[in-house]
Amino acid sequence: MKGFKKDLLIIFALVLLVAVLILGTDIQSVDEYYLTHIDDIGPDSETVTLSIRCDTVLANLDKLDPALREGGYVPEDGIIFPETKLVLREGDTVFDILSRATRYYRIQMEYQGADETALGTAYVEGLGNLYQFSCGEGSGWIFFVNGKRPSEGASHCKLADGDRIEWIYTCRFGADLPDHYQGVVK
Amino acid sequence: MASSAKENSPLLRVEGLTFAYPGEISALADLSFSLSAGEFVLLTGVSGCGKSTLLKLLKREIAPHGKRSGEIYWEGAPLSRLDDRDAASLIGYVGQDPDSGIVTDKVWHELSFGLENLGTDPAVIRRRVGEMASYFGITDWYRRDTDSLSGGQKQILNLASILVMQPKLLILDEPTAQLDPIAAADFLATIHKLNRELGITVLVCEHRMEELFPMADRVLVLDEGKLLLSASPREVAGLLPKAHPLHSGLPAAQRIFAKLACEGATPPLTVREGRAYLESHYAHLKGAKLPVVPVTEGETVLELDKVWFRYTRNSPDLLQEASLSLRKSECFALLGGNGSGKTTLLKLASGLLTPYKGEVRVLGKPIRKYRSGELSRVGVALLPQSPAALFLYDTVEKDLLEIAKGNIAGGNADAVRAMADRLAIASLLARHPYDLSGGELQKCALAKLLLASPKILLLDEPTKGLDAAYKEHLVQIFRDLKADGVTILTVTHDLEFAAKVADRAALFFDGEVLSPDSPRTFFAGNHFYTTATARISRDLFEGAILPDDVAQLCRGGAQ
Amino acid sequence: MSRERLHPAVWMTYYLLVLAVAMFYWNPLLQGFALLGGMLYFAAIAGGRAFLSELGFTLPLAVLVAITNPLFSHAGATPLFFMNGNPITLEAVLYGILLAGMILSVLYWCKCLSMVMTTDRLLTLFGGFLPKLALTFSMTLRFFPRLFRQMKAMEAAGKTSGLLADDSFFDRLRGRMKLLPALIGWSLERAMETSASMKARGYGLPGRTNAVCRKMRGEDVVFLAVILLLGGLTLLSGILGDLSFWFYPRISDLPTGGISLMGYVSYGLLCFLPVILEWKEWYQWHLLRKKIPLS
């Protein structure tokens, strides 16, 4: 039994070490991390707009994780990030814009990288401390471009000048979104 | 009426019992005998004579399936009509393998198992189990795991867990075949005590006649499924046909007597009687001695050089600077008590274990320098304590064919058949290894080892479960092997076998091999650890360790 | 000793209650009670040496678990620093520490459970109401050591006869594959033998009894009542929601209402009950020994 326990510890430590090595050890302080350069909007720059909203939660407060009920995690108007114009760089995807914006504006975000998910695209688990399943079983983040649900994932969806990106929190698999989205979500 | 019939009739009566396994010729033919209440009866015969079949037929629950005729009566009424509960409790059965009888993991649970089945009240169960545990001296290991017991303790447990059910008849099928001599003697003494003190009827089948003849009231000899003889132990030697293989298994005193063939004298049975017999007839030859054959020197093929070994860091040393060197073509017998480390020594010599100090050398090369498989290719073979472990397939033949592959050039099947004939196991080839008795398995295991054409044979208890006639056969096989240049190291409890077959013998004690010597010097010099013949003849002759030696000296003197 | 004297069912109830609360309520105070109680009890029944050697395993394990959590979970409102673009948050670190504590306390309680619930006592526990299960359990415990011994013997026999090589991992794997059918055959054969031995001793007759039943004594009932009361109060307090605690996104305050207090006190008592019993009995022996005159 002794040997078995030792093996267990060693295996555990090795897995951890390998994970750290693969994931890399690029460590930044909080300030360094948030100190992201964001391009100024000039007359020639291409732009898109981004907004992050969670109105649906307001109608489902009874299902909301008690830990999120107080402390302003769910704004009263449901707007976590108001519609804002951002510079579009060459080749930017929906995910690139989101991660740049959350960094610059210090919005909490947790995601699974494109290499970790089964579909091969980045998956946003939580925004502004609001996570999938935080408000019932059918809850999570989905995004729209120009009011439509693109067929690609966030890290594959290329953008064009003037696109309007919305990240919206749903509590019932998209069935509880405002009317004008109903047509695009099945 | 019924009760008087019950009183007058014997406990068990077998009438014209004939039995055949499906698709085979009959195992038992028209067998008739009876057992009176309180009798101690020894059933004997060469291997495969139908003893086991008969014993199983008498225990209804485990009776084999097949074609049978004739009838078995229990206290006057057919056994088949006995109530289930009575049948289970009144007839107790103990088999050969100490492990196979034990059902549960704790000694106390095993003891209560039978009574639980009978639906006995828990309070009564506790009392009877307590009583039985005290009677058998089980109290010290009452709470132990059954798995941690020695073979002898397991057999005692098997016996005790039957006796709590208060049987009238005990059926024992070679109960000591897998035990060492000391445990075997203990077990047989217990049976004898049960018979004398509690009046339990005993029907036992055994090869150990030296111990059992003095205990038994009657001996039944079975020969090819027929009852050859039913006589008192003292008469058996005289009544048995001259060339019957069973002769070689009789007690030493009887064999000496038979060889000298004195008319008129009462045949001796025990060592004490044997001594008295020799004293009264051959006192004039006192002091005669047999020459000691000097031990020949030769090339060393296997050597243990000051070897130390222990199993775990905190366990005691089993080998303490043990040294031993085997010479080419010799047979070396290593004797010694149970758990003394003899088996460990064999495992070290075969490379299964590694000493923490000292060195084992095979053919002059340190054993740790051999790669795996290489040792078997240079011809080291080990017969393990449990020979069943050597068999992996569903017939004996497949295992033998596998080992014959590549080791003997040319026809594998022919080699297997030749080996089967040599070891007299041709009839066992098609059987499943696990269906064989301990003795049969032992023979097949030897065949498997010999098919690899070994140069150094390491044998752990090669005679376990074998009858005397087969042991004689084995002695001849060993002699042939030695003539072919094979070296044999055998660990054994069988002193007479060692005396017959060994060139050198030594006692393993306290982690050491104590001064090896020729068997004649070794056994003649020992007082307790010696053959029955040596004990009989010690005061009269010097160096007589086998019945033939005594006969030779007596005749030599008479001429 | 109370652990030997009390009915196994009392102990079983006890362990189930302690473990259930420890696994389902993520309250630092309750976890602290469970961990401390479990470790102290283990030290009391296993001895200091065993405790230290166990610590050699559990401490590194706890550290590893505590480190792992923040590496993989990035939730939480207070980032300490960022690693590869992901935040390492204070909440995740603290959660990791609590998780490690919980794993440790479950480990220690299970250790104690396996020491107190010997197979004998498990049999007594099941023998009363599930006699068939108890017998099967006992037969299984009998069988497995034999199986492993047989496997070792077969491996050794194969090695010495040169039919099983063990030079490399694959050799060993191939050897095992070869042994498998033989081992299955061996097991079936043992099963046949065992069933013959069972039949020979009347197994299958109607009206089987069980020798291993043990009635509840007065002391057992008292302890069972105490344990159920303490456990029940804890669960009640939990059901009323007054033991809840969360880490994400920000660590919540420890609930401190009257009902919460009831939960803390009752679970604390429950966790330290066996240690208190052990110490009390040890002290009583101590006093008794002093009274025995040295002749």
PDB file of N, CA and C in Angstrom, chain B residues 14-44:
ATOM      1  N   VAL B  14     -22.791 -51.583   2.405  1.00  0.00           N
ATOM      2  CA  VAL B  14     -22.772 -51.413   0.954  1.00  0.00           C
ATOM      3  C   VAL B  14     -23.023 -52.770   0.342  1.00  0.00           C
ATOM      4  N   GLU B  15     -24.006 -52.831  -0.584  1.00  0.00           N
ATOM      5  CA  GLU B  15     -24.357 -54.130  -1.158  1.00  0.00           C
ATOM      6  C   GLU B  15     -24.318 -54.092  -2.672  1.00  0.00           C
ATOM      7  N   GLY B  16     -23.392 -54.833  -3.226  1.00  0.00           N
ATOM      8  CA  GLY B  16     -23.304 -54.975  -4.689  1.00  0.00           C
ATOM      9  C   GLY B  16     -23.198 -53.659  -5.432  1.00  0.00           C
ATOM     10  N   LEU B  17     -22.450 -52.723  -4.867  1.00  0.00           N
ATOM     11  CA  LEU B  17     -22.364 -51.387  -5.473  1.00  0.00           C
ATOM     12  C   LEU B  17     -21.495 -51.433  -6.738  1.00  0.00           C
ATOM     13  N   THR B  18     -22.094 -51.013  -7.827  1.00  0.00           N
ATOM     14  CA  THR B  18     -21.371 -50.915  -9.092  1.00  0.00           C
ATOM     15  C   THR B  18     -21.556 -49.499  -9.594  1.00  0.00           C
ATOM     16  N   PHE B  19     -20.494 -48.907 -10.110  1.00  0.00           N
ATOM     17  CA  PHE B  19     -20.611 -47.520 -10.563  1.00  0.00           C
ATOM     18  C   PHE B  19     -19.707 -47.283 -11.762  1.00  0.00           C
ATOM     19  N   ALA B  20     -20.217 -46.528 -12.717  1.00  0.00           N
ATOM     20  CA  ALA B  20     -19.396 -46.133 -13.871  1.00  0.00           C
ATOM     21  C   ALA B  20     -19.645 -44.677 -14.175  1.00  0.00           C
ATOM     22  N   TYR B  21     -18.561 -43.903 -14.427  1.00  0.00           N
ATOM     23  CA  TYR B  21     -18.707 -42.510 -14.868  1.00  0.00           C
ATOM     24  C   TYR B  21     -19.264 -42.531 -16.278  1.00  0.00           C
ATOM     25  N   PRO B  22     -19.982 -41.500 -16.666  1.00  0.00           N
ATOM     26  CA  PRO B  22     -20.583 -41.496 -18.010  1.00  0.00           C
ATOM     27  C   PRO B  22     -19.520 -41.742 -19.073  1.00  0.00           C
ATOM     28  N   GLY B  23     -19.790 -42.717 -19.933  1.00  0.00           N
ATOM     29  CA  GLY B  23     -18.896 -42.986 -21.053  1.00  0.00           C
ATOM     30  C   GLY B  23     -17.602 -43.688 -20.680  1.00  0.00           C
ATOM     31  N   GLU B  24     -17.496 -44.193 -19.452  1.00  0.00           N
ATOM     32  CA  GLU B  24     -16.259 -44.897 -19.078  1.00  0.00           C
ATOM     33  C   GLU B  24     -16.591 -46.296 -18.581  1.00  0.00           C
ATOM     34  N   ILE B  25     -15.549 -47.125 -18.521  1.00  0.00           N
ATOM     35  CA  ILE B  25     -15.781 -48.449 -17.964  1.00  0.00           C
ATOM     36  C   ILE B  25     -15.938 -48.321 -16.459  1.00  0.00           C
ATOM     37  N   SER B  26     -16.500 -49.308 -15.837  1.00  0.00           N
ATOM     38  CA  SER B  26     -16.921 -49.155 -14.452  1.00  0.00           C
ATOM     39  C   SER B  26     -15.753 -48.880 -13.512  1.00  0.00           C
ATOM     40  N   ALA B  27     -15.983 -47.934 -12.604  1.00  0.00           N
ATOM     41  CA  ALA B  27     -14.968 -47.557 -11.626  1.00  0.00           C
ATOM     42  C   ALA B  27     -15.060 -48.481 -10.415  1.00  0.00           C
ATOM     43  N   LEU B  28     -16.272 -48.926 -10.103  1.00  0.00           N
ATOM     44  CA  LEU B  28     -16.483 -49.840  -8.980  1.00  0.00           C
ATOM     45  C   LEU B  28     -17.312 -51.013  -9.481  1.00  0.00           C
ATOM     46  N   ALA B  29     -16.946 -52.222  -9.035  1.00  0.00           N
ATOM     47  CA  ALA B  29     -17.673 -53.389  -9.528  1.00  0.00           C
ATOM     48  C   ALA B  29     -18.126 -54.269  -8.370  1.00  0.00           C
ATOM     49  N   ASP B  30     -19.437 -54.361  -8.202  1.00  0.00           N
ATOM     50  CA  ASP B  30     -20.052 -55.294  -7.272  1.00  0.00           C
ATOM     51  C   ASP B  30     -19.372 -55.289  -5.902  1.00  0.00           C
ATOM     52  N   LEU B  31     -19.385 -54.136  -5.289  1.00  0.00           N
ATOM     53  CA  LEU B  31     -18.673 -53.936  -4.025  1.00  0.00           C
ATOM     54  C   LEU B  31     -19.616 -54.166  -2.860  1.00  0.00           C
ATOM     55  N   SER B  32     -19.197 -54.984  -1.904  1.00  0.00           N
ATOM     56  CA  SER B  32     -20.019 -55.192  -0.704  1.00  0.00           C
ATOM     57  C   SER B  32     -19.145 -55.168   0.533  1.00  0.00           C
ATOM     58  N   PHE B  33     -19.522 -54.375   1.489  1.00  0.00           N
ATOM     59  CA  PHE B  33     -18.856 -54.392   2.794  1.00  0.00           C
ATOM     60  C   PHE B  33     -19.723 -53.638   3.778  1.00  0.00           C
ATOM     61  N   SER B  34     -19.382 -53.703   5.059  1.00  0.00           N
ATOM     62  CA  SER B  34     -20.149 -52.914   6.025  1.00  0.00           C
ATOM     63  C   SER B  34     -19.233 -52.344   7.089  1.00  0.00           C
ATOM     64  N   LEU B  35     -19.702 -51.269   7.698  1.00  0.00           N
ATOM     65  CA  LEU B  35     -18.955 -50.632   8.787  1.00  0.00           C
ATOM     66  C   LEU B  35     -19.806 -50.713  10.041  1.00  0.00           C
ATOM     67  N   SER B  36     -19.243 -51.241  11.134  1.00  0.00           N
ATOM     68  CA  SER B  36     -19.980 -51.245  12.396  1.00  0.00           C
ATOM     69  C   SER B  36     -19.754 -49.912  13.085  1.00  0.00           C
ATOM     70  N   ALA B  37     -20.699 -49.564  13.918  1.00  0.00           N
ATOM     71  CA  ALA B  37     -20.566 -48.309  14.654  1.00  0.00           C
ATOM     72  C   ALA B  37     -19.300 -48.351  15.495  1.00  0.00           C
ATOM     73  N   GLY B  38     -18.517 -47.286  15.452  1.00  0.00           N
ATOM     74  CA  GLY B  38     -17.321 -47.186  16.275  1.00  0.00           C
ATOM     75  C   GLY B  38     -16.074 -47.789  15.665  1.00  0.00           C
ATOM     76  N   GLU B  39     -16.176 -48.324  14.469  1.00  0.00           N
ATOM     77  CA  GLU B  39     -15.011 -48.927  13.834  1.00  0.00           C
ATOM     78  C   GLU B  39     -14.085 -47.881  13.226  1.00  0.00           C
ATOM     79  N   PHE B  40     -12.799 -48.194  13.158  1.00  0.00           N
ATOM     80  CA  PHE B  40     -11.815 -47.352  12.470  1.00  0.00           C
ATOM     81  C   PHE B  40     -11.310 -48.172  11.297  1.00  0.00           C
ATOM     82  N   VAL B  41     -11.727 -47.782  10.092  1.00  0.00           N
ATOM     83  CA  VAL B  41     -11.410 -48.598   8.927  1.00  0.00           C
ATOM     84  C   VAL B  41     -10.539 -47.819   7.948  1.00  0.00           C
ATOM     85  N   LEU B  42      -9.465 -48.483   7.526  1.00  0.00           N
ATOM     86  CA  LEU B  42      -8.558 -47.885   6.555  1.00  0.00           C
ATOM     87  C   LEU B  42      -8.866 -48.454   5.184  1.00  0.00           C
ATOM     88  N   LEU B  43      -9.117 -47.584   4.224  1.00  0.00           N
ATOM     89  CA  LEU B  43      -9.364 -48.028   2.851  1.00  0.00           C
ATOM     90  C   LEU B  43      -8.104 -47.715   2.061  1.00  0.00           C
ATOM     91  N   THR B  44      -7.587 -48.736   1.389  1.00  0.00           N
ATOM     92  CA  THR B  44      -6.353 -48.472   0.659  1.00  0.00           C
ATOM     93  C   THR B  44      -6.363 -49.173  -0.694  1.00  0.00           C
TER      94      THR B  44
END
